[in-house]
């Protein structure tokens, strides 16, 4: 267990930065999740921590010690690989014993610790199986136990759930998180799945194009995203685009939307679907616009309603599925309303197209 | 009405089944013929080795084991057999020592001319044995003239040629097993505290062992059965088994040769069976 610090960490391939100036400080026992689309640098960052990628700049500290130039086998990190990377020629027990043998732990001690680690992931009855004789979920638990049995300072999880089917994923998510908290082990997890990230993390790091965009709790990221990318990647948003002046966004379609203040100029307002009210009569809200229902998706627990407000502007509303409630139909004339606290962001060209909610 | 349709479709189904059965029979017949074609010489040689009479004529006058006795009593065959075994083992060992690093380099390093190097290592399979043997002969003569080292006709000279026979097989088979190797396994080992050498010894090596064993056995077999290259490189008093057989045939045709051949076939077949236990031959070749 130890604190993990990354100070100005970069990885450059010629002119291309796979990761750029990453600063992270993971407290002892904290679970930090790196979240971002593929190619955002999250895996590169994880592999630099494990020692498989040499940083171009910056310092990595584990428990205060500078390990930047230590080879992988001299760092106390336990990495769970995306494909588990279990040794196929060794039994489950021998897979777990491997790391302990490398540390020259005594034979009887190895047996005891392997047994305990297997019991921890409820696989003690499968100790003598080969990896190929296990299901995907079991292999995943063996990989986790193998990483933990050596008691590493830092646990690293590289998309640990991506090879499991959806139903199992939810279960394992809870299991890993519970185990991590029980052991109090400093953990860095990498994922592109926001639900996974939100449900497991103490703190999240949103990355894009090799850079950290925002670090914060689930609520901070959702309620106060720093830019348009974070607003679109964490949770869902509809974006209305236009020019911002003094807290009012004039859209290309001619709407005047009241929103939180932002830099004057080209801007986009992010509107969370569940904060939009759709009704036949105009609701009382700071922003109310008439529109026409374009599409209705009945999702069971909620209903997504896509409302066209002008030839250029569309918002999505997520309506709760209330018993006996009104169900809009495509073509209905309705009003959509939301508060003036919706966030406005400078609208940069590079992020065009990533934003719109489907 | 429905009955008529049913019986019609039934008839069509039966016709389809008949055609399928016919196809299957044709395939079996072709396969059987090919198999027989390959096997007939082996069967005849084996049969011949048990003839009693000296002249291999049909019908046999009776059967005996005397030719096996004759082969075992023939010192030239015994010596040649031992030379062949010795030559095969040494050449295979050296060939593996070259092929393993070569295969690692080809599969893991990115460098200009990687593909060309990989193909060059397979070249001894493509160059006719006679050409290879002759080239080596000329080269060794030149070296001997220049340095007056007794290279030609020595075991060293023979091994030199036979290593060239082993390298392509060993490289090809080890490369094949390395190509299917998941390198995250090595990262996993390093993450668990194994340095590069330990990782190779404990993880990489056991995983590619089938390829190495297969490469060794194929290399040995191609050395053991080689005639063309050896022809140029053997010296007085040191012949390999295939050459001893050839020399014997120049004077005599009797079932001794058949008996020797049966022994040779048996050794090679045993090698193949052992290989197949380590690695399915059909998977790597």
XYZ file of C-alpha atoms in Angstrom:
643
model
C 0.000 0.000 0.000
C 1.472 3.271 -0.950
C 0.863 6.622 -2.442
C 1.403 6.869 -6.179
C 2.508 10.088 -7.806
C 2.971 10.958 -11.445
C 4.744 14.237 -12.022
C 4.703 15.721 -15.498
C 4.737 12.308 -17.137
C 4.913 12.261 -20.945
C 5.433 9.682 -23.637
C 6.425 11.002 -27.014
C 6.893 9.071 -30.258
C 8.690 11.531 -32.519
C 6.257 14.449 -32.702
C 3.292 12.492 -31.389
C 2.447 12.575 -27.692
C 0.779 9.362 -26.529
C 0.610 10.940 -23.081
C 1.410 14.521 -22.235
C 2.307 16.151 -18.958
C 0.265 13.869 -16.721
C 0.095 14.911 -13.068
C -1.676 12.506 -10.734
C -1.544 11.995 -7.018
C -3.240 8.808 -5.864
C -3.653 8.591 -2.111
C -2.956 5.435 -0.145
C -5.914 3.092 -0.563
C -7.595 5.242 -3.172
C -9.096 3.879 -6.374
C -8.465 6.160 -9.306
C -10.034 5.438 -12.681
C -8.591 6.703 -15.953
C -11.484 7.184 -18.331
C -11.356 8.079 -21.988
C -11.895 6.903 -25.551
C -9.371 4.585 -27.190
C -6.134 6.346 -28.020
C -6.501 8.855 -25.192
C -3.300 7.742 -23.477
C -4.835 5.953 -20.511
C -3.257 2.585 -21.292
C 0.103 4.196 -22.072
C -0.039 5.881 -18.669
C -0.835 2.579 -16.947
C 1.999 0.824 -18.774
C 4.413 3.571 -17.745
C 3.431 2.994 -14.112
C 4.042 -0.760 -14.543
C 7.343 -0.068 -16.281
C 6.604 -1.465 -19.737
C 6.772 1.926 -21.431
C 9.670 4.273 -20.747
C 8.491 7.812 -20.133
C 9.996 10.572 -22.283
C 9.692 13.047 -19.436
C 8.499 13.105 -15.874
C 8.771 11.158 -12.659
C 6.861 8.218 -11.182
C 6.895 7.772 -7.415
C 5.557 4.805 -5.505
C 5.499 5.349 -1.752
C 7.630 8.433 -2.282
C 10.392 6.493 -4.025
C 11.356 7.500 -7.535
C 10.843 4.340 -9.632
C 10.843 6.033 -13.048
C 13.826 4.032 -14.274
C 13.269 0.791 -12.408
C 12.593 -2.217 -14.662
C 9.115 -3.781 -14.321
C 10.382 -6.628 -12.119
C 11.749 -4.177 -9.547
C 8.492 -2.296 -9.063
C 5.846 -3.372 -6.648
C 2.864 -3.169 -8.962
C 0.285 -5.877 -9.577
C -1.114 -5.644 -13.069
C -4.298 -7.407 -14.176
C -4.149 -7.662 -17.942
C -7.095 -7.169 -20.224
C -6.671 -10.723 -21.572
C -5.626 -11.941 -18.067
C -2.298 -13.340 -19.388
C -2.447 -16.450 -17.199
C 0.431 -18.841 -17.824
C -1.286 -21.590 -19.819
C 1.270 -24.267 -18.892
C 0.866 -23.777 -15.148
C -2.030 -24.715 -12.878
C -4.014 -22.027 -11.108
C -2.028 -22.559 -7.903
C 1.302 -22.427 -9.760
C 0.204 -19.243 -11.528
C -0.350 -17.658 -8.145
C 2.879 -19.061 -6.733
C 4.959 -17.564 -9.559
C 5.303 -14.078 -8.083
C 6.049 -15.475 -4.631
C 8.730 -17.787 -6.009
C 10.335 -14.773 -7.689
C 10.413 -13.111 -4.276
C 12.028 -16.220 -2.786
C 9.236 -16.775 -0.288
C 9.498 -20.016 1.655
C 7.624 -23.021 0.280
C 5.207 -23.470 3.192
C 4.522 -19.743 3.225
C 3.813 -19.854 -0.533
C 1.295 -22.657 -0.087
C -0.475 -20.796 2.677
C -0.638 -17.491 0.824
C -1.742 -19.076 -2.455
C -4.508 -20.862 -0.608
C -5.612 -17.684 1.145
C -5.589 -15.689 -2.092
C -7.645 -18.324 -3.880
C -10.101 -18.436 -0.996
C -10.354 -14.645 -1.241
C -11.678 -14.930 -4.802
C -13.639 -18.124 -3.957
C -11.615 -20.384 -6.242
C -9.821 -22.610 -3.732
C -11.548 -25.664 -5.201
C -9.970 -25.019 -8.627
C -6.326 -24.778 -7.547
C -5.191 -27.714 -9.681
C -6.946 -26.736 -12.898
C -5.211 -25.291 -15.921
C -6.329 -21.823 -17.033
C -7.984 -23.149 -20.196
C -10.266 -25.293 -18.054
C -11.766 -22.203 -16.424
C -14.561 -19.888 -17.524
C -13.800 -16.272 -18.435
C -15.035 -15.010 -15.080
C -12.937 -17.541 -13.190
C -9.840 -16.662 -15.215
C -10.421 -13.034 -14.380
C -10.518 -13.832 -10.653
C -7.347 -15.909 -10.930
C -5.613 -12.976 -12.633
C -6.755 -10.695 -9.824
C -5.611 -13.130 -7.145
C -2.251 -13.587 -8.888
C -1.695 -9.829 -8.876
C -2.738 -9.457 -5.236
C -0.996 -12.477 -3.689
C 2.387 -10.735 -3.862
C 0.910 -7.801 -1.909
C 1.919 -5.095 -4.364
C 2.061 -1.440 -3.383
C -0.171 -0.526 -6.289
C -2.830 -2.544 -8.106
C -3.223 -1.769 -11.804
C -6.315 -2.871 -13.717
C -6.269 -2.649 -17.510
C -9.879 -2.815 -18.721
C -10.388 -5.795 -16.421
C -14.047 -6.293 -17.291
C -14.046 -5.869 -21.061
C -13.823 -9.595 -21.788
C -16.760 -10.538 -19.584
C -20.381 -10.663 -20.665
C -22.642 -7.836 -19.550
C -24.399 -9.664 -16.737
C -21.207 -10.934 -15.146
C -19.553 -7.548 -15.537
C -21.863 -5.877 -13.044
C -21.231 -8.594 -10.484
C -17.461 -8.524 -10.866
C -17.488 -4.729 -10.689
C -18.964 -4.839 -7.218
C -16.682 -7.690 -6.200
C -13.461 -5.970 -7.287
C -14.461 -2.721 -5.637
C -15.344 -4.476 -2.364
C -12.050 -6.358 -2.385
C -10.086 -3.207 -3.154
C -11.704 -1.379 -0.261
C -11.273 -4.292 2.130
C -7.570 -4.562 1.331
C -7.198 -0.796 1.206
C -4.898 -1.086 -1.790
C -3.951 1.889 -3.934
C -5.472 1.154 -7.344
C -5.410 2.625 -10.819
C -7.939 1.285 -13.284
C -8.214 2.042 -16.977
C -11.520 1.868 -18.813
C -13.480 3.403 -21.652
C -16.795 2.431 -20.067
C -18.197 5.383 -18.142
C -20.668 3.334 -16.164
C -17.854 1.075 -14.994
C -15.768 4.112 -14.109
C -18.552 5.907 -12.265
C -19.541 2.863 -10.230
C -16.043 1.881 -9.085
C -13.951 5.008 -8.639
C -13.107 7.178 -5.677
C -11.945 9.752 -8.186
C -11.970 9.848 -11.958
C -9.553 11.193 -14.505
C -10.991 12.011 -17.919
C -8.376 11.850 -20.658
C -8.351 12.750 -24.316
C -5.592 12.809 -26.916
C -2.907 12.070 -24.355
C -3.924 14.793 -21.945
C -5.846 14.946 -18.696
C -8.983 16.998 -19.192
C -10.455 16.830 -15.720
C -9.919 15.126 -12.383
C -12.690 14.863 -9.863
C -15.422 12.929 -8.142
C -18.374 11.528 -10.081
C -20.529 14.459 -9.030
C -17.926 17.074 -9.919
C -17.475 15.659 -13.380
C -21.194 15.424 -13.987
C -22.301 18.735 -12.524
C -19.263 20.845 -13.344
C -17.549 19.499 -16.452
C -14.709 21.801 -17.493
C -15.186 21.451 -21.224
C -17.455 20.208 -23.903
C -15.651 16.865 -24.204
C -16.087 15.974 -20.528
C -19.745 17.017 -20.692
C -20.279 14.644 -23.599
C -18.156 11.759 -22.292
C -19.412 11.626 -18.709
C -23.158 11.192 -18.807
C -25.159 12.385 -21.791
C -25.742 15.881 -23.086
C -27.516 17.542 -25.966
C -25.609 20.485 -27.324
C -27.088 23.669 -28.716
C -24.520 25.650 -30.669
C -24.349 29.352 -31.329
C -22.768 32.565 -30.108
C -22.601 33.391 -26.433
C -22.935 36.936 -25.142
C -23.612 37.889 -21.516
C -25.098 34.589 -20.418
C -27.335 34.231 -23.461
C -26.619 31.870 -26.318
C -28.092 32.821 -29.676
C -28.303 29.626 -31.691
C -27.979 29.371 -35.417
C -31.636 28.413 -35.462
C -32.567 31.692 -33.792
C -33.229 30.530 -30.197
C -32.099 32.627 -27.251
C -30.995 30.266 -24.515
C -30.209 31.455 -21.008
C -27.275 29.554 -19.575
C -24.347 29.758 -17.166
C -21.836 32.382 -18.112
C -18.944 31.470 -20.337
C -16.465 33.125 -22.659
C -18.221 35.305 -25.221
C -17.985 33.997 -28.783
C -18.780 30.672 -30.425
C -20.139 28.368 -27.745
C -22.221 25.310 -27.026
C -24.631 24.720 -24.176
C -24.734 21.225 -22.693
C -28.179 20.122 -21.627
C -28.579 16.950 -19.560
C -31.544 14.897 -20.884
C -33.014 14.183 -17.453
C -33.138 17.917 -16.684
C -35.367 18.686 -19.654
C -39.130 18.783 -19.153
C -41.369 17.998 -22.084
C -45.071 18.912 -21.881
C -47.982 19.839 -24.090
C -48.424 23.138 -22.222
C -45.450 25.381 -21.649
C -43.806 24.375 -18.345
C -42.437 26.993 -15.997
C -38.707 27.148 -16.558
C -36.102 29.744 -17.477
C -35.785 28.312 -20.962
C -38.981 27.206 -22.683
C -39.272 26.588 -26.393
C -42.023 25.112 -28.535
C -41.050 22.225 -30.754
C -42.062 19.055 -32.482
C -41.367 15.513 -31.302
C -39.118 13.826 -33.836
C -38.541 10.467 -32.236
C -39.542 8.564 -29.106
C -37.471 5.704 -27.635
C -39.323 3.683 -25.030
C -36.537 2.299 -22.789
C -38.635 0.826 -20.004
C -37.440 2.738 -16.978
C -37.433 5.964 -18.914
C -38.423 7.393 -22.243
C -36.104 9.369 -24.521
C -37.888 12.068 -26.478
C -36.116 13.902 -29.247
C -37.583 17.358 -29.768
C -36.778 19.650 -32.680
C -36.842 23.273 -31.527
C -35.741 24.889 -34.786
C -34.389 23.673 -38.118
C -30.922 23.634 -36.489
C -31.614 22.833 -32.843
C -32.568 19.546 -31.224
C -32.720 18.519 -27.549
C -33.202 15.104 -26.041
C -35.369 14.789 -22.945
C -35.305 11.776 -20.685
C -38.785 11.431 -19.175
C -39.395 9.176 -16.189
C -41.856 6.407 -16.986
C -44.712 7.426 -14.683
C -47.663 5.087 -14.317
C -50.566 6.410 -16.355
C -48.409 9.307 -17.512
C -48.591 11.038 -20.851
C -46.577 9.437 -23.631
C -45.613 11.784 -26.446
C -45.803 10.598 -30.045
C -43.638 11.532 -32.986
C -45.169 14.591 -34.642
C -46.721 15.988 -31.419
C -46.437 19.716 -30.858
C -44.825 20.127 -27.413
C -42.833 22.508 -25.230
C -39.376 21.719 -23.859
C -38.060 23.527 -20.803
C -34.888 23.579 -18.702
C -33.108 25.792 -16.223
C -30.594 28.547 -16.884
C -27.897 26.615 -14.985
C -27.049 24.561 -18.085
C -23.318 24.937 -18.746
C -21.932 26.830 -21.734
C -18.533 25.939 -23.214
C -16.328 27.576 -25.760
C -17.076 25.753 -28.991
C -13.771 24.663 -30.456
C -13.627 23.246 -33.946
C -11.663 20.157 -32.936
C -14.461 18.770 -30.850
C -17.151 19.060 -33.429
C -19.036 15.890 -34.022
C -18.114 14.207 -30.766
C -20.838 15.850 -28.839
C -24.371 15.318 -30.040
C -26.504 12.839 -28.166
C -27.982 10.269 -30.462
C -51.525 -33.352 -51.927
C -49.209 -32.789 -48.982
C -48.248 -36.427 -49.152
C -47.214 -36.055 -52.773
C -45.049 -33.056 -51.935
C -43.524 -34.884 -49.008
C -42.637 -37.919 -51.090
C -41.274 -35.680 -53.829
C -39.029 -33.802 -51.443
C -38.105 -37.147 -49.924
C -37.000 -38.371 -53.321
C -35.016 -35.227 -53.907
C -33.429 -35.597 -50.480
C -32.478 -39.175 -51.236
C -30.911 -38.160 -54.560
C -28.898 -35.501 -52.735
C -27.799 -38.026 -50.157
C -26.774 -40.463 -52.893
C -24.699 -37.786 -54.551
C -23.076 -36.946 -51.241
C -22.307 -40.587 -50.601
C -20.805 -40.880 -54.074
C -18.599 -37.838 -53.436
C -17.442 -39.331 -50.191
C -16.606 -42.632 -51.861
C -14.646 -40.866 -54.609
C -12.681 -38.922 -52.019
C -11.918 -42.055 -50.034
C -10.776 -43.855 -53.187
C -8.452 -41.012 -54.194
C -7.063 -40.727 -50.697
C -6.635 -44.485 -50.458
C -4.791 -44.577 -53.761
C -2.435 -41.780 -52.740
C -1.775 -43.486 -49.447
C -1.023 -46.778 -51.172
C 1.217 -45.030 -53.680
C 3.331 -43.667 -50.827
C 3.281 -46.874 -48.854
C 4.014 -49.455 -51.568
C 7.806 -48.938 -51.693
C 8.011 -49.194 -47.905
C 5.950 -52.370 -47.918
C 8.064 -53.952 -50.656
C 11.358 -53.037 -49.013
C 10.160 -54.507 -45.744
C 8.922 -57.661 -47.471
C 12.180 -58.012 -49.381
C 14.261 -57.744 -46.229
C 12.768 -61.033 -45.026
C 13.526 -63.023 -48.239
C 15.694 -66.046 -47.858
C 17.354 -66.022 -51.273
C 20.080 -63.638 -52.293
C 18.648 -62.523 -55.630
C 15.504 -60.498 -55.045
C 13.254 -62.414 -57.431
C 9.617 -63.304 -57.205
C 8.255 -65.572 -55.802
C 10.355 -65.734 -52.632
C 11.861 -69.118 -51.873
C 11.206 -68.624 -48.171
C 11.679 -66.204 -45.329
C 14.487 -65.603 -42.854
C 16.173 -62.979 -40.722
C 19.626 -63.696 -42.164
C 19.937 -60.324 -43.927
C 19.428 -58.468 -40.675
C 22.246 -60.585 -39.301
C 24.359 -59.792 -42.317
C 23.716 -56.076 -41.915
C 24.612 -56.187 -38.241
C 27.790 -58.124 -38.996
C 28.902 -55.667 -41.655
C 31.392 -53.328 -40.015
C 31.126 -50.749 -42.742
C 27.412 -50.369 -42.078
C 27.919 -50.245 -38.323
C 30.617 -47.573 -38.631
C 28.571 -45.580 -41.121
C 25.503 -45.826 -38.875
C 27.483 -44.482 -35.909
C 28.925 -41.665 -38.021
C 25.436 -40.708 -39.170
C 24.086 -40.646 -35.616
C 27.058 -38.624 -34.361
C 26.829 -36.237 -37.292
C 23.068 -35.797 -36.835
C 23.309 -35.090 -33.123
C 26.173 -32.575 -33.397
C 24.670 -30.801 -36.400
C 21.274 -30.601 -34.738
C 22.768 -29.121 -31.569
C 24.688 -26.463 -33.508
C 21.737 -25.822 -35.806
C 19.446 -25.204 -32.821
C 21.969 -22.853 -31.248
C 21.826 -20.798 -34.451
C 18.104 -21.178 -35.120
C 16.764 -20.177 -31.694
C 18.332 -16.693 -31.587
C 17.566 -16.278 -35.296
C 13.905 -17.134 -34.782
C 13.718 -14.778 -31.786
C 15.231 -11.991 -33.856
C 12.949 -12.573 -36.811
C 9.762 -12.654 -34.769
C 10.548 -9.938 -32.241
C 12.811 -7.295 -33.723
C 11.776 -4.820 -36.357
C 14.646 -4.159 -38.720
C 15.257 -3.590 -42.383
C 15.711 -6.833 -44.303
C 13.903 -8.952 -41.707
C 11.840 -10.758 -44.343
C 14.896 -11.283 -46.531
C 16.785 -12.798 -43.604
C 13.898 -15.124 -42.813
C 13.847 -16.336 -46.402
C 17.623 -16.699 -46.554
C 17.545 -19.052 -43.572
C 15.177 -21.308 -45.516
C 17.399 -21.272 -48.588
C 19.200 -24.590 -47.962
C 15.813 -26.259 -48.487
C 15.502 -24.723 -51.939
C 19.052 -25.020 -53.238
C 19.529 -28.547 -54.665
C 21.615 -30.727 -52.354
C 24.118 -31.500 -55.100
C 24.748 -27.791 -55.673
C 25.063 -27.157 -51.958
C 27.465 -30.062 -51.535
C 29.582 -29.085 -54.494
C 29.778 -25.443 -53.415
C 30.891 -26.478 -49.939
C 33.414 -28.893 -51.424
C 35.032 -26.183 -53.548
C 35.001 -23.756 -50.668
C 36.578 -26.236 -48.282
C 39.256 -27.110 -50.842
C 40.110 -23.428 -51.155
C 40.270 -23.027 -47.385
C 42.487 -26.072 -47.094
C 44.865 -24.712 -49.719
C 44.956 -21.321 -48.033
C 45.335 -22.487 -44.433
C 46.468 -26.115 -44.796
C 43.908 -27.095 -42.133
C 42.717 -30.662 -42.760
C 39.112 -29.626 -43.249
C 37.982 -31.713 -46.191
C 36.815 -35.167 -45.205
C 36.961 -34.323 -41.495
C 33.983 -34.577 -39.185
C 34.083 -30.787 -38.915
C 33.659 -30.428 -42.664
C 30.680 -32.778 -42.640
C 29.072 -31.055 -39.678
C 29.456 -27.739 -41.493
C 27.343 -29.039 -44.352
C 24.772 -30.751 -42.171
C 24.236 -27.709 -39.961
C 22.977 -26.052 -43.129
C 20.401 -28.834 -43.447
C 19.216 -28.407 -39.873
C 18.933 -24.601 -39.802
C 15.951 -24.173 -42.140
C 13.817 -26.771 -40.365
C 14.705 -25.571 -36.898
C 14.248 -21.900 -37.782
C 10.928 -22.489 -39.480
C 9.455 -24.571 -36.682
C 10.710 -22.373 -33.849
C 9.520 -19.257 -35.674
C 6.083 -20.816 -36.063
C 5.807 -21.466 -32.342
C 7.044 -17.967 -31.477
C 4.555 -16.353 -33.820
C 1.677 -17.857 -31.899
C 3.174 -16.783 -28.587
C 1.294 -14.166 -26.578
C 3.858 -11.652 -25.375
C 1.681 -10.299 -22.616
C 2.615 -13.538 -20.830
C 6.182 -12.242 -20.628
C 4.954 -8.916 -19.327
C 2.897 -10.756 -16.725
C 6.003 -12.636 -15.582
C 8.034 -9.429 -15.385
C 5.257 -7.694 -13.509
C 5.411 -10.547 -10.986
C 9.123 -10.004 -10.444
C 10.893 -12.133 -13.060
C 13.803 -10.526 -14.890
C 14.335 -11.097 -18.616
C 16.357 -14.283 -18.241
C 13.985 -15.846 -15.714
C 11.044 -14.855 -17.883
C 12.589 -16.643 -20.833
C 13.431 -19.709 -18.803
C 10.157 -20.016 -16.901
C 7.594 -18.758 -19.411
C 8.831 -18.382 -22.983
C 10.898 -21.571 -23.137
C 8.235 -23.998 -21.865
C 5.728 -22.466 -24.267
C 7.891 -22.809 -27.381
C 9.442 -26.140 -26.388
C 7.211 -28.118 -28.773
C 8.540 -26.041 -31.664
C 12.123 -26.562 -30.557
C 11.677 -30.330 -30.191
C 9.963 -30.528 -33.571
C 12.728 -28.446 -35.155
C 15.400 -30.668 -33.625
C 13.803 -33.887 -34.808
C 13.084 -32.647 -38.319
C 16.634 -31.325 -38.504
C 18.051 -34.616 -37.308
C 15.993 -36.618 -39.777
C 17.054 -34.478 -42.726
C 20.698 -34.840 -41.676
C 20.378 -38.573 -41.059
C 18.890 -39.270 -44.485
C 21.049 -36.875 -46.489
C 23.094 -38.242 -49.376
C 23.900 -35.412 -51.786
C 25.697 -33.000 -49.464
C 27.554 -35.783 -47.678
C 28.796 -37.255 -50.970
C 31.168 -34.333 -51.438
C 32.305 -34.015 -47.856
C 33.034 -37.531 -46.622
C 36.615 -38.661 -46.395
C 38.334 -42.010 -46.451
C 37.253 -44.216 -43.571
C 34.372 -41.900 -42.680
C 31.109 -42.503 -44.513
C 27.535 -41.863 -43.553
C 24.894 -44.567 -43.721
C 23.246 -43.394 -46.966
C 26.662 -43.359 -48.670
C 27.539 -46.790 -47.315
C 24.281 -48.085 -48.771
C 25.059 -46.516 -52.145
C 28.562 -47.957 -52.180
C 27.300 -51.414 -51.277
C 24.733 -51.238 -54.090
C 27.478 -50.608 -56.659
C 28.747 -54.135 -56.086
C 25.841 -56.160 -54.907
C 22.087 -56.242 -54.888
C 20.896 -58.399 -52.054
C 18.339 -57.997 -49.245
C 20.989 -56.668 -46.814
C 20.218 -53.234 -48.224
C 16.531 -53.822 -47.615
C 17.241 -54.777 -44.003
C 19.342 -51.642 -43.480
C 16.625 -49.514 -45.074
C 14.000 -50.974 -42.778
C 16.149 -50.007 -39.777
C 16.565 -46.516 -41.156
C 12.829 -46.149 -41.777
C 12.096 -47.399 -38.282
C 14.400 -44.842 -36.675
C 12.892 -41.971 -38.647
C 9.341 -43.127 -37.988
C 10.104 -43.364 -34.277
C 11.492 -39.820 -34.349
C 8.321 -38.596 -36.031
C 6.107 -40.340 -33.502
C 8.058 -38.823 -30.621
C 7.750 -35.385 -32.225
C 4.047 -35.809 -32.674
C 3.687 -36.373 -28.965
C 5.202 -32.955 -28.271
C 3.611 -31.068 -31.085
C 1.082 -31.992 -33.742
C 3.274 -32.143 -36.832
C 0.376 -31.109 -39.057
C 0.081 -27.882 -37.057
C 3.613 -26.553 -37.567
C 4.648 -27.802 -40.993
